[in-house]
Coordinates of C-alpha atoms and ligand atoms in Angstrom, one line a residue:
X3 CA 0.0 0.0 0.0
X4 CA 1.6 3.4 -0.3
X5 CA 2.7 5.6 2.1
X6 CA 1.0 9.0 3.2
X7 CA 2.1 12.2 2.4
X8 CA 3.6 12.5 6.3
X9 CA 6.1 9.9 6.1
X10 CA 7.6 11.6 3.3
X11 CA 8.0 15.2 4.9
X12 CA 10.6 14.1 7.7
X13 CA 11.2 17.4 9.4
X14 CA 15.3 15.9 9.9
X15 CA 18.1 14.7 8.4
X16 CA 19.4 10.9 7.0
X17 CA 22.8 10.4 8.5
X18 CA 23.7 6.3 8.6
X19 CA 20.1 5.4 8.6
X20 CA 19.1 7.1 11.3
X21 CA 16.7 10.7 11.3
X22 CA 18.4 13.1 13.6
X23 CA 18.1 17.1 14.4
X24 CA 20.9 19.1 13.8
X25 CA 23.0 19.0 16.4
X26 CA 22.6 23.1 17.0
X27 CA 18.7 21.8 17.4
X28 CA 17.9 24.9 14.8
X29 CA 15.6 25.2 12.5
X30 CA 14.7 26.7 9.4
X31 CA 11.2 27.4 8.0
X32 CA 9.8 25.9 4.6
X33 CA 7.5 27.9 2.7
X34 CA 4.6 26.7 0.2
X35 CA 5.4 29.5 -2.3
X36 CA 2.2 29.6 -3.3
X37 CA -0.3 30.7 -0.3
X38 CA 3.1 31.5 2.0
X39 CA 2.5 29.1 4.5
X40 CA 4.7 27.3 6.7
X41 CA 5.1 23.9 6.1
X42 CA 7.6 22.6 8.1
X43 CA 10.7 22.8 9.8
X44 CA 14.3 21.3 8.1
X45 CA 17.5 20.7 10.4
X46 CA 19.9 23.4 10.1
X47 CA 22.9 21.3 9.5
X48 CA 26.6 22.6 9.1
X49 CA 29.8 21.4 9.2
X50 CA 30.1 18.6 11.9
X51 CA 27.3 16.0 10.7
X52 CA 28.3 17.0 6.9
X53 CA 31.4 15.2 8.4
X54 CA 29.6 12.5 10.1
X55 CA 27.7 11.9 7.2
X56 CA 30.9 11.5 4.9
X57 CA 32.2 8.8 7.6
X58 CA 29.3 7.1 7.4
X59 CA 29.0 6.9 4.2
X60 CA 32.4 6.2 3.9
X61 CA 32.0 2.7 6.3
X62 CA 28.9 1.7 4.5
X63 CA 30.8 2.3 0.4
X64 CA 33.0 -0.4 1.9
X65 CA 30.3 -3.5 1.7
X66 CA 28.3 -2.2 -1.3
X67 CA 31.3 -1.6 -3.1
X68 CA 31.3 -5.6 -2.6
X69 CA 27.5 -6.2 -4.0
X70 CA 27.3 -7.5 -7.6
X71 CA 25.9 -5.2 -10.3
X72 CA 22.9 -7.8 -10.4
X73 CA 21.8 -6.9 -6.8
X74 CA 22.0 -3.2 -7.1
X75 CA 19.5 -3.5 -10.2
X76 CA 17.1 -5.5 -8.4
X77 CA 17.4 -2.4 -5.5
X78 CA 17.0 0.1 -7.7
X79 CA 13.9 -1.4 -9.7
X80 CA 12.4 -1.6 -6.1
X81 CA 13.1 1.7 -6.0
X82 CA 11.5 2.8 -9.0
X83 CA 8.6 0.6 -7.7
X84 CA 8.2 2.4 -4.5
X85 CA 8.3 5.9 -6.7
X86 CA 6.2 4.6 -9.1
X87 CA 3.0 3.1 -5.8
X88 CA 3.9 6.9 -4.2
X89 CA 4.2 9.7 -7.1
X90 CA 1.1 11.5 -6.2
X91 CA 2.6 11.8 -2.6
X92 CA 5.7 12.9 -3.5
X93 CA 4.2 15.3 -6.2
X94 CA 1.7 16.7 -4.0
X95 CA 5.0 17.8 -1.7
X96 CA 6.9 18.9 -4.9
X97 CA 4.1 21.0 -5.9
X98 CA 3.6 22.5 -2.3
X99 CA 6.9 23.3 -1.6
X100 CA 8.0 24.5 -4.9
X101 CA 4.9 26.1 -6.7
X102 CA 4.9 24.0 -10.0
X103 CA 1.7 22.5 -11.1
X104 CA 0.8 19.1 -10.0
X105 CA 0.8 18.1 -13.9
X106 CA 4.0 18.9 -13.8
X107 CA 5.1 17.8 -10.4
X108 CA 3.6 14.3 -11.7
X109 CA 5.5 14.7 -15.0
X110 CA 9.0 14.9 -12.5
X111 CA 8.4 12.7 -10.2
X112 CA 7.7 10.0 -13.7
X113 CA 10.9 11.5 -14.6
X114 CA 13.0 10.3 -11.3
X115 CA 11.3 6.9 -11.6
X116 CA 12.1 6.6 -15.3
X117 CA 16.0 7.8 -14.7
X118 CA 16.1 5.5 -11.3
X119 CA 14.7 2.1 -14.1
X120 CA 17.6 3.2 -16.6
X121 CA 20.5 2.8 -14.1
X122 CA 18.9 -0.3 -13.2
X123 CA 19.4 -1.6 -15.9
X124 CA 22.7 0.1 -16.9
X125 CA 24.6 -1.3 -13.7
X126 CA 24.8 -4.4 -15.2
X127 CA 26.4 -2.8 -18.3
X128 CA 29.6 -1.4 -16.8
X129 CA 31.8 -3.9 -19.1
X130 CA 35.4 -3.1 -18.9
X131 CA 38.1 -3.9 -21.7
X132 CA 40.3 -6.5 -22.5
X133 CA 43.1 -5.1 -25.5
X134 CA 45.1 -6.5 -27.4
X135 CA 48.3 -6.3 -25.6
X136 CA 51.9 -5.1 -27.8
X137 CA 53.7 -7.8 -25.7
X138 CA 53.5 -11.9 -25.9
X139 CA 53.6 -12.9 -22.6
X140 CA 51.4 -9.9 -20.9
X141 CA 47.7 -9.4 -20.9
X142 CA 46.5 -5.6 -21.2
X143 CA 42.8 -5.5 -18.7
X144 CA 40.5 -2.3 -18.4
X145 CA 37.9 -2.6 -15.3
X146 CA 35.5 0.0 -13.8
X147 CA 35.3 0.3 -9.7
X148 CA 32.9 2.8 -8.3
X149 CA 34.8 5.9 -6.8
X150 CA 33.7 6.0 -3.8
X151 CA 31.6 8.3 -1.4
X152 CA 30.1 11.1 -3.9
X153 CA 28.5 14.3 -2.4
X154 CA 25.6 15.9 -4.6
X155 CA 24.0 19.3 -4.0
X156 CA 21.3 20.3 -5.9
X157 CA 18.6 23.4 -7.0
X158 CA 15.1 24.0 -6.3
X159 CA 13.5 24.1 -9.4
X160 CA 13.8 20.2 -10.2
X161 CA 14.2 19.2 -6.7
X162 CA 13.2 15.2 -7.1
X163 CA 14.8 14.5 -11.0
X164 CA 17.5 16.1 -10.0
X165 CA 18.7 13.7 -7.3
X166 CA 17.5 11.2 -8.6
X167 CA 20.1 11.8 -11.9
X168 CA 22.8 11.5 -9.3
X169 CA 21.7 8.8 -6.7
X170 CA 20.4 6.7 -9.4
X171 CA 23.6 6.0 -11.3
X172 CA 25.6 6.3 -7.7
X173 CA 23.9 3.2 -6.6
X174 CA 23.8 1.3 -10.1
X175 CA 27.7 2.2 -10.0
X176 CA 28.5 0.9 -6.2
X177 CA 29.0 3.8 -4.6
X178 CA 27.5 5.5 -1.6
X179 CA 26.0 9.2 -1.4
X180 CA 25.4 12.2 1.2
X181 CA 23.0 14.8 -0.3
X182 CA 22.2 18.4 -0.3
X183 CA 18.7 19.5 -1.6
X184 CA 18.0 23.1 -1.7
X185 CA 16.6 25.0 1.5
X186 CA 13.8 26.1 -0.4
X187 CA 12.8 22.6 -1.7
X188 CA 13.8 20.5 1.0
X189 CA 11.4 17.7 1.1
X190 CA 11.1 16.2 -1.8
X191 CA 15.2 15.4 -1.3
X192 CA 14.6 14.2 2.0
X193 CA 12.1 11.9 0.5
X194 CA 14.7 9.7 -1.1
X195 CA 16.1 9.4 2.4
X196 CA 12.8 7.5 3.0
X197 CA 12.6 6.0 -0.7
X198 CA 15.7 4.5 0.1
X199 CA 14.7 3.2 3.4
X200 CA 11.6 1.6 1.8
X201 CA 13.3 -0.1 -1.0
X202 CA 16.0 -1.8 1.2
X203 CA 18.6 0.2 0.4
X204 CA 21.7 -0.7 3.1
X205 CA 21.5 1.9 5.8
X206 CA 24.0 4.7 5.1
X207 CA 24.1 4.8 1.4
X208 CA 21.8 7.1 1.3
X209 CA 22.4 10.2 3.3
X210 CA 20.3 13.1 3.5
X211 CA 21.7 16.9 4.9
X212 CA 19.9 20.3 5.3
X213 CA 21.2 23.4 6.3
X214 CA 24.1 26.0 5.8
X215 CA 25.0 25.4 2.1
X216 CA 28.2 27.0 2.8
X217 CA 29.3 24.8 5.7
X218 CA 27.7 21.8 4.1
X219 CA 29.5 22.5 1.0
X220 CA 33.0 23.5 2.5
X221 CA 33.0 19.9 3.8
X222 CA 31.8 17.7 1.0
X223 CA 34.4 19.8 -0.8
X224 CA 37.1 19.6 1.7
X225 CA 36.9 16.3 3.2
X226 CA 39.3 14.0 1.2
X227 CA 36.4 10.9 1.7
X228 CA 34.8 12.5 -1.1
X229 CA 35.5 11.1 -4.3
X230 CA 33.1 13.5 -6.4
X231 CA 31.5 16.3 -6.4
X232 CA 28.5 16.8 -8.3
X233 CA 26.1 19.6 -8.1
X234 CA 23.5 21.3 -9.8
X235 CA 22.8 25.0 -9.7
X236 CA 24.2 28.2 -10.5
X237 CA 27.3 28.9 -12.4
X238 CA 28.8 31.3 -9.2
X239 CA 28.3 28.7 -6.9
X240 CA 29.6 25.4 -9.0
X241 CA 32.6 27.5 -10.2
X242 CA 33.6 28.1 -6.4
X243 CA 32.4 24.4 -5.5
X244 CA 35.1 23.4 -8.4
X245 CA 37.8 26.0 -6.7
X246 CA 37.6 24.5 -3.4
X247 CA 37.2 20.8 -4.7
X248 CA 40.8 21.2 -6.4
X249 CA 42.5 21.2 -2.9
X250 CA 41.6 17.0 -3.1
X251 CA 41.5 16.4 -6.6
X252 CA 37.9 15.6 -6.6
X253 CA 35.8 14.1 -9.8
X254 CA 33.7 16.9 -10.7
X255 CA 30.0 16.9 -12.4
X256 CA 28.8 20.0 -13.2
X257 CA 25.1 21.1 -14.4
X258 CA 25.2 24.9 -14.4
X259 CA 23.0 27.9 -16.0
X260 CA 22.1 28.3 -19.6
X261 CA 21.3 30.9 -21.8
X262 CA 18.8 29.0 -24.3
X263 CA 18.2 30.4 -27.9
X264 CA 15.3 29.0 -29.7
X265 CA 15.3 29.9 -33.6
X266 CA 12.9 30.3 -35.6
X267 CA 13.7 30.5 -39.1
X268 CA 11.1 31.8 -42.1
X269 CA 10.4 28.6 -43.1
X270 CA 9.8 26.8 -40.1
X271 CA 6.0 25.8 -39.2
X272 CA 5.3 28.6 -37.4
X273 CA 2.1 27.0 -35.6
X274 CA 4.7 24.1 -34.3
X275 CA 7.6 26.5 -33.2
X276 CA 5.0 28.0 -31.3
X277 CA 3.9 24.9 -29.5
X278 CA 7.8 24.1 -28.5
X279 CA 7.8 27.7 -27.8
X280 CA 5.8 28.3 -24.8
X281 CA 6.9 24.5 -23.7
X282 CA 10.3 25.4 -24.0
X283 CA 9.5 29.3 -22.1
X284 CA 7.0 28.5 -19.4
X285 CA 8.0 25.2 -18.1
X286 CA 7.8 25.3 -14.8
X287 CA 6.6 29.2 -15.1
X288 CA 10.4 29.8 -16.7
X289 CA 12.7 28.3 -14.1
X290 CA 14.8 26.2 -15.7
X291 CA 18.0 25.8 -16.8
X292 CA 17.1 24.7 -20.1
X293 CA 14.2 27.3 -20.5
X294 CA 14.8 29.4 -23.9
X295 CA 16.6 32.7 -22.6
X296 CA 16.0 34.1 -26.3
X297 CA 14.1 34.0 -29.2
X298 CA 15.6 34.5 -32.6
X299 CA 12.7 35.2 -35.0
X300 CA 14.1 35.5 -38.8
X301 CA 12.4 38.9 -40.3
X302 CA 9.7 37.9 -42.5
X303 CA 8.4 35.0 -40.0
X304 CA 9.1 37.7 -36.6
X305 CA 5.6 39.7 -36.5
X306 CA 3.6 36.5 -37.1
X307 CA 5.8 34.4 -34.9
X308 CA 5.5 37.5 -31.6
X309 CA 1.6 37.7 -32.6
X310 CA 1.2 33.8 -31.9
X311 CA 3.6 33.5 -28.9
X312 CA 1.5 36.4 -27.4
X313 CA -1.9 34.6 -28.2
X314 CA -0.6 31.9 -26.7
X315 CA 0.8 33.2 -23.4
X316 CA -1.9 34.8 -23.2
X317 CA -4.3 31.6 -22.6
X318 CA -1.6 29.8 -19.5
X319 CA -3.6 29.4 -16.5
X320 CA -1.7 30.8 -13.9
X321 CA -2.8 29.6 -10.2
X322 CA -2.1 27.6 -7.2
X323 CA 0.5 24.8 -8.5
X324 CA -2.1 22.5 -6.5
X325 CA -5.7 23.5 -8.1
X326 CA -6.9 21.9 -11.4
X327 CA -6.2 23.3 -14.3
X328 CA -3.4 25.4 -13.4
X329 CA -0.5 25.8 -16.2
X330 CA 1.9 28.1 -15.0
X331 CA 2.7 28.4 -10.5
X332 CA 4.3 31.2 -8.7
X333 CA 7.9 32.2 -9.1
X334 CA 10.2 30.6 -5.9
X335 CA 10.0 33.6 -4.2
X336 CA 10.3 37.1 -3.8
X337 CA 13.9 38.0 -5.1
X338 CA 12.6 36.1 -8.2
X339 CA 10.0 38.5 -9.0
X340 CA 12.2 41.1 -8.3
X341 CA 14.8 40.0 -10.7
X342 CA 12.6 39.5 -13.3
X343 CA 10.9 43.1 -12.8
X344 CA 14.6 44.8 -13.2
X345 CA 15.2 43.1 -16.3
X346 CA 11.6 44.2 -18.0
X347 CA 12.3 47.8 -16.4
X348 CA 15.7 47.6 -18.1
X349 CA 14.5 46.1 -21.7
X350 CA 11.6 48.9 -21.9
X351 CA 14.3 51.6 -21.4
X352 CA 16.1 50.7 -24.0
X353 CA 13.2 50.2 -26.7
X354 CA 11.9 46.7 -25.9
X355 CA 8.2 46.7 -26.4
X356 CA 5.7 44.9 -24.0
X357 CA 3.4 43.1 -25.7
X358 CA 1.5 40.6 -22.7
X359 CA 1.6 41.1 -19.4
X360 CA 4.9 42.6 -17.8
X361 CA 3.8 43.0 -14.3
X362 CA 2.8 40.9 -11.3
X363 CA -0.5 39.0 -11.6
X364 CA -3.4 40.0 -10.0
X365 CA -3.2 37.0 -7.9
X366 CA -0.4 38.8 -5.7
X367 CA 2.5 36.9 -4.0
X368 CA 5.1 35.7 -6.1
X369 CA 2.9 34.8 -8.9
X370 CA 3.8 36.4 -12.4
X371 CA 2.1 37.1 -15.8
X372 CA 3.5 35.5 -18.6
X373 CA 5.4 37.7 -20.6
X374 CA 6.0 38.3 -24.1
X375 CA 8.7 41.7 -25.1
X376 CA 8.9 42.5 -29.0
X377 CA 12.1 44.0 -30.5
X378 CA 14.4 42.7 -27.9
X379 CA 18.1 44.5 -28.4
X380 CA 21.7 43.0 -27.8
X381 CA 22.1 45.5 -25.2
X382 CA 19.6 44.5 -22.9
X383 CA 20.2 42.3 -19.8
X384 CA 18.1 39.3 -21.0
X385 CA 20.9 39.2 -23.5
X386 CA 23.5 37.6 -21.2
X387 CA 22.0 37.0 -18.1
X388 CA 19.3 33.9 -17.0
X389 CA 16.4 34.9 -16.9
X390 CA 14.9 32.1 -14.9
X391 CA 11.5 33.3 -14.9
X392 CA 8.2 33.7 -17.5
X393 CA 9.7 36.2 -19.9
X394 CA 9.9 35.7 -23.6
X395 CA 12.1 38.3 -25.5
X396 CA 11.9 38.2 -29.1
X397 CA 15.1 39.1 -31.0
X398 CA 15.1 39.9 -34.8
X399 CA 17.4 38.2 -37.5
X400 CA 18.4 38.4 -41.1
X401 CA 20.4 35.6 -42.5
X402 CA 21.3 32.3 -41.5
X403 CA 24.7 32.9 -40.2
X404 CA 23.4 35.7 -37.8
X405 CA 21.3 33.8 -36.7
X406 CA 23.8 31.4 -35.9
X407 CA 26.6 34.3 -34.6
X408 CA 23.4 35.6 -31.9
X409 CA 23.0 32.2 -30.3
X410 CA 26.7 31.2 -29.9
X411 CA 27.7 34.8 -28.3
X412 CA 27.3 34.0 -24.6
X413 CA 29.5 31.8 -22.3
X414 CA 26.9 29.6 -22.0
X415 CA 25.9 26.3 -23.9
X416 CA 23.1 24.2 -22.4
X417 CA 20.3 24.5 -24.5
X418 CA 19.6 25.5 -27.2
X419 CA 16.5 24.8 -30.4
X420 CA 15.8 25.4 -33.6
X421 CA 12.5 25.1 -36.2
X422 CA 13.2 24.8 -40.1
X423 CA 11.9 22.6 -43.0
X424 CA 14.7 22.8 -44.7
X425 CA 17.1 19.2 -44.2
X426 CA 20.4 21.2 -45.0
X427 CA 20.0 24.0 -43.2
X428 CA 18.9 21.5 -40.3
X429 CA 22.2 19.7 -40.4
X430 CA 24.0 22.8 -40.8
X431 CA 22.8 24.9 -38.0
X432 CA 23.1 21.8 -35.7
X433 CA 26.7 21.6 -36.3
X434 CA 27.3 25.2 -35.8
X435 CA 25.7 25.5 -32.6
X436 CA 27.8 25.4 -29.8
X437 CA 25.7 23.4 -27.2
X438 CA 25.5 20.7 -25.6
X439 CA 21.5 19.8 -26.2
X440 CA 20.2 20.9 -29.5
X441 CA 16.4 20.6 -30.2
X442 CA 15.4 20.8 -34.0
X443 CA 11.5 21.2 -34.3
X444 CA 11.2 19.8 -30.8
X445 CA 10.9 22.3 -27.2
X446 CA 11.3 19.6 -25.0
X447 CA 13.9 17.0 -25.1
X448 CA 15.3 16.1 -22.0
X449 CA 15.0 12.1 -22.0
X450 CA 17.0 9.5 -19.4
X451 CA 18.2 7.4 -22.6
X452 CA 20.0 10.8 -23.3
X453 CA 23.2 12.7 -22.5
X454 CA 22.0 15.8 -20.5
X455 CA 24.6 18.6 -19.9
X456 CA 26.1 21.8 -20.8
X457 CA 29.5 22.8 -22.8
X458 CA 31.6 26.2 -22.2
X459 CA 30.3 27.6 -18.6
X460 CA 26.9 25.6 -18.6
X461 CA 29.1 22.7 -17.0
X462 CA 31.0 19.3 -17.0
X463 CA 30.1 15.9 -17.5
X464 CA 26.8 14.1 -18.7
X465 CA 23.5 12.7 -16.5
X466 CA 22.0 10.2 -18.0
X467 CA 22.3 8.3 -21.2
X468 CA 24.9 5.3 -20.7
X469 CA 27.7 8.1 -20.4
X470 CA 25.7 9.0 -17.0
X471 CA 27.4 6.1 -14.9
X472 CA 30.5 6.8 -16.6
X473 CA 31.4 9.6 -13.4
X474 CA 30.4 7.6 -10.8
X475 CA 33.4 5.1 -11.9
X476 CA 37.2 4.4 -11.7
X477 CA 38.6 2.9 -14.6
X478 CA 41.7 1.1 -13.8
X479 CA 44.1 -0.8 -16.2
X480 CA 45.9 -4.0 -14.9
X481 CA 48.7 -5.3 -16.7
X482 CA 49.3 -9.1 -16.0
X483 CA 52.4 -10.0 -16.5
X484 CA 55.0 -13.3 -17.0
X485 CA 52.1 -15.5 -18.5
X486 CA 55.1 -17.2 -20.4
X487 CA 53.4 -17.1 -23.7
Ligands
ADP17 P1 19.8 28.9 -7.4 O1 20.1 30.2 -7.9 O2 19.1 28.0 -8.4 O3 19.2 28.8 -6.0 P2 22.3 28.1 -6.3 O4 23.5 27.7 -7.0 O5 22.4 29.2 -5.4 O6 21.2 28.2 -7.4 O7 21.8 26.8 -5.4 C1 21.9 25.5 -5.9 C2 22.3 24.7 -4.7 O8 23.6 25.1 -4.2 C3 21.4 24.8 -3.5 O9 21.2 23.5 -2.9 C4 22.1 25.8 -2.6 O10 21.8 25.6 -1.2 C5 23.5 25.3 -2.9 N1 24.6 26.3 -2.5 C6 24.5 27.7 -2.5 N2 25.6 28.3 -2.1 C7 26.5 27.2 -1.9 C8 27.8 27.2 -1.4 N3 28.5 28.2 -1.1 N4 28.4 25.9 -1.3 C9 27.7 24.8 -1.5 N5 26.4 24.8 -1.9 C10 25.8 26.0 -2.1

């Protein structure tokens, strides 16, 4: 039968199987950004259980380092099972303590089942290498060993799939895991503290901190136990998580901000491009890495193409995450809205032209009208910063190779799409785009048989996809020697 909703939200934290307080006793509030309620209490954890969850985890990496790839599938397809028997729980907590709609809550929480199935069955598929060796009597063999304890930290926007991308393929690989979820989005990271316990996971595996990200994160980078860092977030904070891993030559996994363009050329199908469009802008009301940033419209196509997308915005039911029918939740919090009302403030100054909504929503809080802002400059903010919120700028383009020139000028490359009919053109903007997803005719595309992640400053390393498991490994070669052949 599945569990309630309550044995999910555990108001502690996971060290070696057991749910303890921090050891300060404090607390720290968790907010449903949606009505501003409390909804519970998370330990505020720092520095000296970060280190007794490392130990811990450390003791326990040494017997399931032992377990055959065989068992650790059959753990992990428990563990999809016991996702799969509780996903309206755990989406009913996603959606309350992060805003999103419980359609798309559901859709995640599908997501972190699907990833934890794939490494299931990819932990049986960690084959290693025999080559052909240059000498007669020696034998050349390539194996993979998991790596050891791995710290995680993670965002609040995907708070389940994106633990689950690292847990997952931790387990599947051997290895054992302490984990950081966002303060703002706490429970749904604890609750694979108690997925784990459900499933049978050995005790300690799984560890689950909350607290001080800063003293949290100065000992999962510092404490020489850790054999990988791997984090999700902003670019600031993984570029000084990669600073202070170097003092211990950590393995580093990096999923970091984007900067999405989404082209639309004049022969694309404009009704189609503007499907993908306001998938690919108002996911999860724009707060997502992978969220388009900007859109290219070629000239003859742009007036149609910023018509349609404003039609179309227009119709997203913005409401409590948890009430039927709602598309589009509040922002995270406060600061959010008032980033995003600096950067409209600062596009309308310099010529951009509103042409939907551009101000809070009647609703109040933190809740945000979808936005749509025509002739969108190269000088404006949205330009080279993440927007991370429901604001659609529409850039204008002539030719092909501008087209290509605007999307590639940023230090970013996460995301990015495209909409043409035309095969060559399709093949040869795909090549020319420097990032590491490209969508052609298609606004969403994240998949778990696929390799997710970022090139230039949108990161390091891949999550999912068989290269996934890859980090979570040591390959070592052994050279056996005097076989007198
Ligand atoms: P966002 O802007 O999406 O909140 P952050 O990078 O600030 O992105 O947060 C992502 C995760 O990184 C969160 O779990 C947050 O608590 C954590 N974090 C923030 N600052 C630090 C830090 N100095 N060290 C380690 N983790 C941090």
């Amino acid at each position: 039968m599945p569990a309630k909703v309550e044995n999910f939200i555990k108001q502690a934290i996971l060290i070696g199987g057991k749910w303890v307080e921090a050891d300060s006793g404090e607390t720290i509030d968790v907010i449903n950004p949606a009505t501003g309620e409390t909804i519970g209490t998370i330990p505020n954890a720092g520095r000296e259980e970060t280190r007794r969850a490392i130990e811990t985890a450390q003791n326990s990496f040494e017997t399931f380092r032992k377990t055959s790839a065989l068992e650790r599938a059959q753990l992990l397809r428990k563990m999809h099972d016991v996702i799969i028997e509780n996903q309206e729980s755990l989406a009913e907590i996603l959606s309350m303590e992060q805003g999103k709609s419980l359609v798309e809550a559901r859709g995640e929480v599908g997501m972190s089942a699907a990833y934890v199935l794939w490494y299931a069955e990819e932990a049986r598929r960690t084959y290693g290498d025999v080559v052909p060796s240059p000498w007669a009597d020696r034998k050349i063999l390539v194996t993979k060993e998991p790596l050891g304890v791995v710290a995680a930290i993670t965002p609040w926007n995907f708070p389940s799939s994106m633990l689950a991308r690292k847990i997952a393929p931790a387990i599947a690989a051997g290895c054992s895991v302490v984990v950081k979820p966002a303060t703002q989005t706490p429970y749904s990271g604890i609750a694979w503290g108690v997925i784990a316990e459900m499933a049978g996971i050995p005790s300690g595996v799984v560890n689950v901190l909350t607290g001080s990200a800063s003293q949290i994160g100065g000992e999962m980078t510092k404490n020489p136990l850790v054999r990988k860092i791997t984090f999700t977030g902003s670019t600031e904070v993984g570029k000084l998580l990669i600073k202070q891993a170097a003092g211990t030559v950590k393995k580093i996994s990096m999923e970091l901000g984007g900067n999405a363009p989404f082209i639309i050329f004049d022969d694309a199908d404009i009704e189609r491009a503007v499907e993908g469009a306001i998938a690919a802008k108002y996911r999860n009301s724009g707060q997502t890495c992978v969220c388009t940033n900007r859109f290219l419209a070629q000239s003859r196509i742009y007036n149609r193409f910023v018509d349609r997308l404003a039609e179309e915005s227009e119709k997203l039911i913005v409401g409590n995450g948890q009430e039927q029918g709602t598309q589009q939740g509040p922002l995270i919090d406060e600061n959010a809205i008032l980033s995003v009302e600096s950067m409209i403030e600062d596009a309308t100054k310099k010529g951009g032209r509103i042409v939907t909504g551009g101000k809070r929503h009647k609703l109040g809080g933190t809740f945000f009208e979808p936005t749509v802002i025509a002739n969108a400059k190269s000088n404006m903010r949205f330009t080279r910063e993440e927007i991370f919120g429901p604001i659609a700028p529409v850039y204008r383009f002539k030719s092909e190779e501008e087209a290509i020139e605007m999307a590639n000028n940023t230090e970013f490359g996460l995301a990015s799409y495209f909409y043409t009919q035309d095969l060559g053109r399709a093949f040869r903007v795909m090549q020319e785009l420097k990032y590491g997803l490209v969508g052609v005719n298609e606004g969403i595309i994240t998949t778990v048989e696929a390799p997710f992640g970022g090139l230039k400053e949108s990161g390091l390393g891949k999550e999912g996809g068989h290269q996934g498991i890859e980090d979570y490994l040591d390959t070592k070669y052994v050279c056996i020697g005097g076989l007198g052949m």
